[in-house]
Short mmCIF file of C-alpha atoms and ligand atoms in Angstrom, two decimals:
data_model
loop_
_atom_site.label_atom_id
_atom_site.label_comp_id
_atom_site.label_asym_id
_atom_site.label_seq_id
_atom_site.Cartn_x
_atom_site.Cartn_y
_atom_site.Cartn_z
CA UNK A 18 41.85 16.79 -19.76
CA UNK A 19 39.91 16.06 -22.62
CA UNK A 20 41.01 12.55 -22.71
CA UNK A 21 39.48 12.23 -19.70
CA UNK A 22 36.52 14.12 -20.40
CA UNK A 23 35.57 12.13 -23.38
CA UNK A 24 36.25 9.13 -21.54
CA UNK A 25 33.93 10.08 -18.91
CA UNK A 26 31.05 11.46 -21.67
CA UNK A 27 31.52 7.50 -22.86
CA UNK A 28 31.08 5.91 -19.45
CA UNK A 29 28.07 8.20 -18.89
CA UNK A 30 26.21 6.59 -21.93
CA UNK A 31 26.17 3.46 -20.91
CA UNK A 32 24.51 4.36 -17.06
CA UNK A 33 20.80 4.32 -17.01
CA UNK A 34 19.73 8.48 -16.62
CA UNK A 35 16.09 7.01 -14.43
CA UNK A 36 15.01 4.56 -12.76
CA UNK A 37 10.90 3.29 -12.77
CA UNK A 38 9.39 3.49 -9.38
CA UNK A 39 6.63 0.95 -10.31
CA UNK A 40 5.54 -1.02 -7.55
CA UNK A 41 5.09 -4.45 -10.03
CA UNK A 42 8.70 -3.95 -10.74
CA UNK A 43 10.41 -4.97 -7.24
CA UNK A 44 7.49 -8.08 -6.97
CA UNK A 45 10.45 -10.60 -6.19
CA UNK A 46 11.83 -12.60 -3.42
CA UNK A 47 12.82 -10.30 -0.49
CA UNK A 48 16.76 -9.41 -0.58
CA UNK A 49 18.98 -10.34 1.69
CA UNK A 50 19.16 -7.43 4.84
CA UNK A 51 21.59 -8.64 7.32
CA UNK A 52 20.15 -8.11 10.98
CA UNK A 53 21.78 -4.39 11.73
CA UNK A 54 24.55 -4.20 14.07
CA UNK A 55 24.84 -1.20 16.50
CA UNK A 56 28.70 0.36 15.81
CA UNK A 57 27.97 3.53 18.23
CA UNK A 58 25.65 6.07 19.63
CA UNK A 59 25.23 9.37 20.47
CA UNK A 60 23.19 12.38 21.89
CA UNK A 61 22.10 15.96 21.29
CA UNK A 62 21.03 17.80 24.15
CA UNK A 63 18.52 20.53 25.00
CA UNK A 64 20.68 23.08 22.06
CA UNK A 65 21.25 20.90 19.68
CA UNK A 66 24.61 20.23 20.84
CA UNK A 67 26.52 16.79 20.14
CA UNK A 68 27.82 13.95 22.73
CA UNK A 69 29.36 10.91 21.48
CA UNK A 70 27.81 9.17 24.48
CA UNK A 71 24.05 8.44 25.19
CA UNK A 72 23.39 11.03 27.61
CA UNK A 73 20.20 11.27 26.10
CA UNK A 74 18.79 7.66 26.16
CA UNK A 75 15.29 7.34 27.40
CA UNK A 76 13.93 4.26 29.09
CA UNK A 77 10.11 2.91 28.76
CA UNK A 78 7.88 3.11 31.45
CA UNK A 79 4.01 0.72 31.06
CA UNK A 80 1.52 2.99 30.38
CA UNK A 81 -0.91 0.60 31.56
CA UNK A 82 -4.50 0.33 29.41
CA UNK A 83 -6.19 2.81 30.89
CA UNK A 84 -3.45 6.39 30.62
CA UNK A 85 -4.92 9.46 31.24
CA UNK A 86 -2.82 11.48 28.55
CA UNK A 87 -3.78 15.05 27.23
CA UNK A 88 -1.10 15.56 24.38
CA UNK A 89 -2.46 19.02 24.32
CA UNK A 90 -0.82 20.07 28.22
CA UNK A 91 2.20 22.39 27.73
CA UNK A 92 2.29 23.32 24.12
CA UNK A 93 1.87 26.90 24.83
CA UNK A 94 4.08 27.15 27.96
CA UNK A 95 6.61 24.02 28.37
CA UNK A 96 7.72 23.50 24.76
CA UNK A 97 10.73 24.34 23.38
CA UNK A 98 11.15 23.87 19.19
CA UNK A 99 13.79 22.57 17.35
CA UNK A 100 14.40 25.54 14.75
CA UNK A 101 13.26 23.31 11.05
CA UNK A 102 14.90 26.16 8.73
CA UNK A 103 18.06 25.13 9.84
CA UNK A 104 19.43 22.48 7.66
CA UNK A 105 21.94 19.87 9.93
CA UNK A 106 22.53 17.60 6.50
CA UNK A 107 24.49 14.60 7.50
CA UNK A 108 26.67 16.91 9.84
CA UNK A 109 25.73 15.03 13.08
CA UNK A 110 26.73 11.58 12.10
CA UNK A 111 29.82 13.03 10.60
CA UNK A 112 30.96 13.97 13.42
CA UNK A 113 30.03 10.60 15.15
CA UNK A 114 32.53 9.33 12.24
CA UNK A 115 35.54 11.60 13.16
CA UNK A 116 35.11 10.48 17.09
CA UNK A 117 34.89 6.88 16.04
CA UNK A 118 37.23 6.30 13.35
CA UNK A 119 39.81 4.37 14.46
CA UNK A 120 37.31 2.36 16.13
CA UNK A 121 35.43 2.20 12.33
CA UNK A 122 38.71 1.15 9.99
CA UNK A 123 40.45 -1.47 12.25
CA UNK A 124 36.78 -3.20 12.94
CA UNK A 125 35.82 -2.92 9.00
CA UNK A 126 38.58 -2.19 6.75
CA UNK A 127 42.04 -3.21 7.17
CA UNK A 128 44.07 -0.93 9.51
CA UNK A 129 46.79 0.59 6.78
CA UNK A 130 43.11 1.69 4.48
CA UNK A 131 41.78 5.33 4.54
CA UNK A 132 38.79 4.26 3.74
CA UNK A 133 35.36 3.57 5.78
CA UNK A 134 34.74 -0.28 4.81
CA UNK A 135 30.68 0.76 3.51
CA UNK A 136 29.26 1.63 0.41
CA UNK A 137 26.70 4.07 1.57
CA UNK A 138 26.58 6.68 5.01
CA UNK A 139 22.84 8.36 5.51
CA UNK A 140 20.30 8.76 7.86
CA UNK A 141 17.75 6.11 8.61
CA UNK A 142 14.89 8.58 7.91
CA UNK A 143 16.54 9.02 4.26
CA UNK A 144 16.58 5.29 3.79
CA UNK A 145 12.76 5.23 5.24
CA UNK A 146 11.64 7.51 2.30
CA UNK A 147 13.11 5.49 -0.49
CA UNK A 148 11.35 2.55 1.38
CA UNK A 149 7.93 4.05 0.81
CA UNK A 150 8.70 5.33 -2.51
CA UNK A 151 7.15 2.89 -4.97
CA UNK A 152 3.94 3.55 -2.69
CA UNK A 153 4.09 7.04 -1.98
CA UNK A 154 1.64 9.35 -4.26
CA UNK A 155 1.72 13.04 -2.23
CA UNK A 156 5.47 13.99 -1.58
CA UNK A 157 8.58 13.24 -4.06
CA UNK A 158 11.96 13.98 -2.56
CA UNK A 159 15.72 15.30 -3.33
CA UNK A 160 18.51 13.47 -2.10
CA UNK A 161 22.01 14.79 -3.27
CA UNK A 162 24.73 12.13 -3.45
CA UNK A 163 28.57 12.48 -3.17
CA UNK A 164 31.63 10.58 -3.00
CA UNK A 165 34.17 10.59 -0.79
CA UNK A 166 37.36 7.90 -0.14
CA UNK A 167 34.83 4.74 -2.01
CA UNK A 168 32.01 5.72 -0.02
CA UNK A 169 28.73 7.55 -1.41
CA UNK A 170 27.23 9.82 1.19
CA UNK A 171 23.57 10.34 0.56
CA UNK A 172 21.69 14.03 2.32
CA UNK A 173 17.88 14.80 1.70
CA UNK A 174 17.89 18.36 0.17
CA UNK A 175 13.82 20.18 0.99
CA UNK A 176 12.01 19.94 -2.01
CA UNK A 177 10.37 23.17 -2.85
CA UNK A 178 6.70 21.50 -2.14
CA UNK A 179 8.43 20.84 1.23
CA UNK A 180 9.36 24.37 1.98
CA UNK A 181 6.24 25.53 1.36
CA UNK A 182 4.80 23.87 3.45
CA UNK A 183 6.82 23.86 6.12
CA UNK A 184 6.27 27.63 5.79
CA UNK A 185 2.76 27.73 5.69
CA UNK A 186 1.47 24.98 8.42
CA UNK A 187 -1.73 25.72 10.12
CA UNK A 188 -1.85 26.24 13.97
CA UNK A 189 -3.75 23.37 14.15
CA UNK A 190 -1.20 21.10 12.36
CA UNK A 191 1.60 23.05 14.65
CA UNK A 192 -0.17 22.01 17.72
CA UNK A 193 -0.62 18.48 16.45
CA UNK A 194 3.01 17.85 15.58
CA UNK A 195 4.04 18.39 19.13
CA UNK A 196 1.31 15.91 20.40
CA UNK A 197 4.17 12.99 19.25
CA UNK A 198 6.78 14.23 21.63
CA UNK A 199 4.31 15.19 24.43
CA UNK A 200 3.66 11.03 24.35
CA UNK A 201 6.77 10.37 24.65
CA UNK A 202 7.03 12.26 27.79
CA UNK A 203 4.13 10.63 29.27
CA UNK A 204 6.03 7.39 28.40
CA UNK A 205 9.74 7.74 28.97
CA UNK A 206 11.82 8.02 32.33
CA UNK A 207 15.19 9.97 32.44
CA UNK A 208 16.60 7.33 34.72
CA UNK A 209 16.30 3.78 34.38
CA UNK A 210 14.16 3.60 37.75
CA UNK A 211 12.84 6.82 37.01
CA UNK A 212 9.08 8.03 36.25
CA UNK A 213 8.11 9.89 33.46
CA UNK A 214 7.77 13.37 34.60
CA UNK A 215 4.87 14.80 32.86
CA UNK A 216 5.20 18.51 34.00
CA UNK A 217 8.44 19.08 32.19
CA UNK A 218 9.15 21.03 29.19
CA UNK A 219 9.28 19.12 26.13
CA UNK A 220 12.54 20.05 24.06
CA UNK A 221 12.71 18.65 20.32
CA UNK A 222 16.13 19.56 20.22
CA UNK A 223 17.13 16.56 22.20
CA UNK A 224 17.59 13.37 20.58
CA UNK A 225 19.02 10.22 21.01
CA UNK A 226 20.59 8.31 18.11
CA UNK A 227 22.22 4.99 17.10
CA UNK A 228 24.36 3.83 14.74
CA UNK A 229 24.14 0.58 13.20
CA UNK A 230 25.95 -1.19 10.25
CA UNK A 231 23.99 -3.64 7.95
CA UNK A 232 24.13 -4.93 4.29
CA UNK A 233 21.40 -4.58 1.48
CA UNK A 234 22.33 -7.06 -0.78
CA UNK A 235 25.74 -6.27 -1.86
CA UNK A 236 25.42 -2.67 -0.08
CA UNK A 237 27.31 -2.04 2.86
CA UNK A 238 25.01 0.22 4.68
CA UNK A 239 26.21 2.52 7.72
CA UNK A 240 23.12 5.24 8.73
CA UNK A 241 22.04 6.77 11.80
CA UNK A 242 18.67 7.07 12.79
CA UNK A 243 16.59 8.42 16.24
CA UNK A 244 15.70 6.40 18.75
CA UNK A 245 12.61 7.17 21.11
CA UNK A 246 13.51 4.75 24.35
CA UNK A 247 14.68 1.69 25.27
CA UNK A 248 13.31 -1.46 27.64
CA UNK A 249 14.51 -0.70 31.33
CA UNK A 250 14.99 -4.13 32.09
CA UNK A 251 18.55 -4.99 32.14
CA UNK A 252 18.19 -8.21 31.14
CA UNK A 253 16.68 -7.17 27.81
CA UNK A 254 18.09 -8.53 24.15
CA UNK A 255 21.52 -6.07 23.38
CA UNK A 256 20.65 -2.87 20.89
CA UNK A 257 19.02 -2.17 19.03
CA UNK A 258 16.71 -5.24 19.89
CA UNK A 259 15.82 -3.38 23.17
CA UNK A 260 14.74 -0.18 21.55
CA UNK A 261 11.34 0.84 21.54
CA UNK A 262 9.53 3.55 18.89
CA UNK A 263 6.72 5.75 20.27
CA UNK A 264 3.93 6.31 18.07
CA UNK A 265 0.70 8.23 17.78
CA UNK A 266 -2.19 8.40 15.78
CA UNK A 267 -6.02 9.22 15.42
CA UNK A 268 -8.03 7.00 16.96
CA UNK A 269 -9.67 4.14 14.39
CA UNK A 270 -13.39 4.26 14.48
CA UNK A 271 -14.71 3.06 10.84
CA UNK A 272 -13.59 0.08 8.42
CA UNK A 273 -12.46 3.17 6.71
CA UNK A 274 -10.24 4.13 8.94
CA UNK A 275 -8.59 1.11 9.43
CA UNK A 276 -7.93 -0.03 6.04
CA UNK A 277 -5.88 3.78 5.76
CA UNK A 278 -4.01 3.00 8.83
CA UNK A 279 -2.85 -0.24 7.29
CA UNK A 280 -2.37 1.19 3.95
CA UNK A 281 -0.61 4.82 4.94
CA UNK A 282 0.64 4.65 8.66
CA UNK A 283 1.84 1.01 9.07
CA UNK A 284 3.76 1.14 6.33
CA UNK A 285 5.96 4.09 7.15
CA UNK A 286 6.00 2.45 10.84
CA UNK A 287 6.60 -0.08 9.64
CA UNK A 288 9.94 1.09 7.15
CA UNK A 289 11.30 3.08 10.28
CA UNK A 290 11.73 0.62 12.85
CA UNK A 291 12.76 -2.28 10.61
CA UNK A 292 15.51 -0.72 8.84
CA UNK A 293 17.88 -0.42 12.40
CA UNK A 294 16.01 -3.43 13.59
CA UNK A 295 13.62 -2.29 16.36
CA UNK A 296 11.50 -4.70 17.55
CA UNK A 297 8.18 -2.70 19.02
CA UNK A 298 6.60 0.05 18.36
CA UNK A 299 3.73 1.29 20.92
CA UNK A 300 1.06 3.24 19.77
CA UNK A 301 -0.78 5.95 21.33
CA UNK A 302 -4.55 6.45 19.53
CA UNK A 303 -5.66 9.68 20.37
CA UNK A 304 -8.82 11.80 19.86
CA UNK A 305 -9.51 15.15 17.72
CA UNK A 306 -8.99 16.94 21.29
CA UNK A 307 -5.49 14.92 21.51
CA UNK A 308 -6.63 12.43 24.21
CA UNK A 309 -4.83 9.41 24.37
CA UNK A 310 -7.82 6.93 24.48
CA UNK A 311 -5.62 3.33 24.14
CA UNK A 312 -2.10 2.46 23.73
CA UNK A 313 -1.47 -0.79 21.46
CA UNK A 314 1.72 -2.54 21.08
CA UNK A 315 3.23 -3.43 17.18
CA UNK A 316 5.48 -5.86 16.41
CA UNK A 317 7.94 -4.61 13.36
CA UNK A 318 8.00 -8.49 12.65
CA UNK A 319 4.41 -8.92 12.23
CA UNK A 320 2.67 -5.81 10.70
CA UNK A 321 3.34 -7.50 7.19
CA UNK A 322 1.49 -10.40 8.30
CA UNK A 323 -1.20 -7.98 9.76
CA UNK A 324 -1.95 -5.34 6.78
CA UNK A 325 -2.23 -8.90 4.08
CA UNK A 326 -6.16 -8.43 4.52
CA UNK A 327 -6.08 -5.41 2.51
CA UNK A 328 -6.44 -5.19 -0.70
CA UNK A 329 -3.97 -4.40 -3.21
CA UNK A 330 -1.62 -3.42 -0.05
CA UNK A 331 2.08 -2.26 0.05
CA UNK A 332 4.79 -5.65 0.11
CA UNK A 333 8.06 -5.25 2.14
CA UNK A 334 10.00 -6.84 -0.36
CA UNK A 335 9.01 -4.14 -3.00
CA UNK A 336 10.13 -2.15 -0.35
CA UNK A 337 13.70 -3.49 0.27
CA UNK A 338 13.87 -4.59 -3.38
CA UNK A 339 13.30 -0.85 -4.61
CA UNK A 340 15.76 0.63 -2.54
CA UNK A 341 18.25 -1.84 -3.23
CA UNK A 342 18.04 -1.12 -6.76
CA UNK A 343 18.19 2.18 -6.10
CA UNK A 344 21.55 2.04 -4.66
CA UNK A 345 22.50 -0.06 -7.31
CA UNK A 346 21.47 3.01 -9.68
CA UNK A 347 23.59 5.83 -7.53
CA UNK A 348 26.90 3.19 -7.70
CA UNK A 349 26.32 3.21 -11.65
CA UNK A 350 26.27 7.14 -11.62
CA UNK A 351 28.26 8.55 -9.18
CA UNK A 352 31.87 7.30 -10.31
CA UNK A 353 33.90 10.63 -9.63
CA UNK A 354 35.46 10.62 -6.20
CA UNK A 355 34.88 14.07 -5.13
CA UNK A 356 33.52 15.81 -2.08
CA UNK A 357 32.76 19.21 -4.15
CA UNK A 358 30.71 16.79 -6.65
CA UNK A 359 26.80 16.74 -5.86
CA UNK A 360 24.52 14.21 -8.11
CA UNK A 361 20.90 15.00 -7.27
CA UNK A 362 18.38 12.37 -7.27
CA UNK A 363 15.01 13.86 -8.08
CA UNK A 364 11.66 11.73 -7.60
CA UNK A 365 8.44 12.93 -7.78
CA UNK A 366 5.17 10.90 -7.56
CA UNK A 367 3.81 9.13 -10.77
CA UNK A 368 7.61 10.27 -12.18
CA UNK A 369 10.71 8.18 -13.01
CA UNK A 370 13.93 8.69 -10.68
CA UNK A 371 16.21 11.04 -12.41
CA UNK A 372 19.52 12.90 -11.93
CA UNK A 373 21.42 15.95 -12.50
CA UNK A 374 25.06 16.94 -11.55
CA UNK A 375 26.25 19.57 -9.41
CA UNK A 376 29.95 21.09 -9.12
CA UNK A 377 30.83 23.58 -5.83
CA UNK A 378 26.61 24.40 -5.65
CA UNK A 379 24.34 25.04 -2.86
CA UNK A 380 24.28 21.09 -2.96
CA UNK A 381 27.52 20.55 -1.57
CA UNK A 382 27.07 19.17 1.29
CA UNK A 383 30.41 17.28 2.65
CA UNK A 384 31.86 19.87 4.90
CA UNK A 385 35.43 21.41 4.76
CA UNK A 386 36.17 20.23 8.47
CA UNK A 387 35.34 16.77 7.36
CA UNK A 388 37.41 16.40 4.71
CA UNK A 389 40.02 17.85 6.11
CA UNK A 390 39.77 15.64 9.31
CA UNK A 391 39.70 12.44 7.27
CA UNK A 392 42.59 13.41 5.34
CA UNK A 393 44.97 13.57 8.39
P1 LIG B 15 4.37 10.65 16.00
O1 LIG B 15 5.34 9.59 15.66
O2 LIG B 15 3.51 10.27 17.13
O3 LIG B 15 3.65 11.12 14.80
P2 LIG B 15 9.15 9.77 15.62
O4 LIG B 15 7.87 9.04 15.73
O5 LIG B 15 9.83 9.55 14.33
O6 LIG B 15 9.99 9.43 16.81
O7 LIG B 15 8.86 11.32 15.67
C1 LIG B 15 8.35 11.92 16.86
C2 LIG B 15 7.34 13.00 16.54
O8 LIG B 15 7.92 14.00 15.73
C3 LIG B 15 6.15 12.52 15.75
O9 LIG B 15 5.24 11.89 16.56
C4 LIG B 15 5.63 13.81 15.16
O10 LIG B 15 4.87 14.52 16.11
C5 LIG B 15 6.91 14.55 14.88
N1 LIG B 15 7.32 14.31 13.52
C6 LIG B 15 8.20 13.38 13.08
N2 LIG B 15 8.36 13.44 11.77
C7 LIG B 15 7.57 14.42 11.34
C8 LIG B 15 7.30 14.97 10.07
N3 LIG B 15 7.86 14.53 8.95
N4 LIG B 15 6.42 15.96 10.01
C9 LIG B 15 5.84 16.41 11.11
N5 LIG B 15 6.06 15.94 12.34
C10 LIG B 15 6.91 14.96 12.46
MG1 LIG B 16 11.65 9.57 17.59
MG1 LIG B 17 8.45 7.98 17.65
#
């Protein structure tokens, strides 16, 4: 034991303890991202519940230029809220792992190996936030990291900052965060011939998710992230090429406004639908009284080509190079194989990535039905 012990002390000496977030640092050519591949998908319906199918799968229907859409209809009397105290951690996308795990080891890993075949399982949205990090200057963020069979599996704990003020949101800033999904119903069709039906209840505990596999430069990436709808033609490109993101925002009216759009929103639009490789994003501008006033379309491809008139604005490649070297950093730390083993990553703005270790905490986050699932 103490062999071992001092033999780990040793190793732990020669691992970095932080990690700069600098933006000037990750200034070099853009790393190689393979073009993500969609392994699976699944659904949760109207309680949360799990489908390893895509029950759930929305298609786009045109707005046309001229929508008539008041966000504001049915917030007090058609919308049902996903409960955001409860904490899901990666549990979802675990269990799209159990259903698909034969199909998982004899597409990625030899058929006799126990293991996965990728370095890294997380959720898009995780990956999105250490996207934005060497930009972001409001909210840091937690992400506990463990190990299990060679791969790391990365869960966003709530920062404290977060909690509070999750706890303490205005009514306005309630109302406004259900504006996003009352778009989407103006916009999306149950059926693929189907019309959006705008008198329905809006339920934010239905989703629709893919799965897709990628590489980072020498990270073998699997995550899961939400998908909004997808084109209804059937001759569309094959997932996630034919996936669409639904967006809104305040309607642009001064220089001002603009250059923040570019700076702020496009970049975290941006980060989001590149990642699993969706194509478009369509964009609902809306007023203070949550009137949808024009819908634009976004190419993921082109916004970096679009926000290069401002000045001293965000890269991509700092992007991509920042969170590959932040992966790099978690493989240097977290060498113990073990699911009751928590490293958390800690970040906060104008603050240096740094780490402490966990044994059976409130971190653990690898549950006992997984583990014991993967070992039979
Ligand atoms: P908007 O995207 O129009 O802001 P997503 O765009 O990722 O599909 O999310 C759908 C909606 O969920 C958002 O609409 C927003 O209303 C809400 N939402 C998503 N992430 C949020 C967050 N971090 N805080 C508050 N609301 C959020
Ligand atoms: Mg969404
Ligand atoms: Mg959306």
């Amino acid at each position: 034991y103490n062999q071992k012990r001092c033999r780990a002390a040793a190793e732990e000496t020669n691992v970095p303890r932080s990690m700069s977030t600098r933006a000037q640092l990750y200034e070099r050519v853009f790393p190689q991202y393979r073009q993500p591949v969609e392994i699976g998908v699944f659904s949760l319906d109207s309680e949360r519940a799990f489908f390893n199918d895509s029950r759930q799968l929305r298609y786009y229907v045109e707005p046309g230029n001229k929508p008539n859409f008041n966000l504001r209809d049915g917030y007090r009397d058609r919308f049902i809220k996903r409960d955001d105290g409860v904490k899901e951690r990666l549990d979802h996308l675990l269990r799209w792992i159990l259903a698909n795990r034969a199909k998982l080891r004899s597409t990625h890993t030899p058929p006799s190996s126990c293991t996965l075949g990728v370095d890294f399982v997380t959720w898009r949205g995780h990956l999105t936030k250490l996207l934005t990090t060497p930009y972001e200057t409001q909210e840091g963020w937690l992400l506990a990291v463990s190990k299990f069979r060679g791969t790391l599996y990365i869960s966003e704990v709530e920062t404290e900052a977060a909690r509070v003020n999750r706890e303490n949101r205005t009514e306005r800033h309630e109302e406004m965060m259900y504006w996003g999904y009352k778009f989407e119903q103006y916009i999306c069709a149950d059926e693929v011939n189907g019309v959006p039906d705008r008198g329905g209840v809006v339920n934010t505990n239905e989703a629709f998710c893919t799965v897709v596999q990628t590489r980072l430069a020498d990270h073998k990436l699997l995550f899961s992230g939400e998908v909004d709808c997808r084109d209804k033609d059937p001759r569309a490109p094959p997932a996630p090429a034919c996936y669409v993101e639904l967006k809104t925002s305040a309607e642009i009216c001064t220089p001002k406004q603009r250059s923040n759009f570019h700076r702020y929103k496009l970049l975290k639009w941006w980060a989001q639908s590149f990642l699993p490789g969706v194509p478009r994003i369509i964009a609902g501008f809306r007023d203070h009284d949550g009137v949808v006033v024009s819908v634009e379309t976004f190419h993921t491809s082109k916004i970096s080509q679009l926000i290069k008139t401002e000045y001293n604005c965000w890269k991509p490649t700092v992007c991509m190079n920042f969170c590959s070297d932040f992966l790099s950093f978690v493989k240097s730390v977290v060498k113990e194989d073990n699911p009751r083993l928590v490293y958390l990553f800690t970040w906060e703005p104008h603050r240096e990535v740094t780490y402490t270790v966990h044994r059976d905490s409130q971190y653990t986050f690898l549950p006992d039905w997984f583990i014991k699932e993967m070992a039979s």
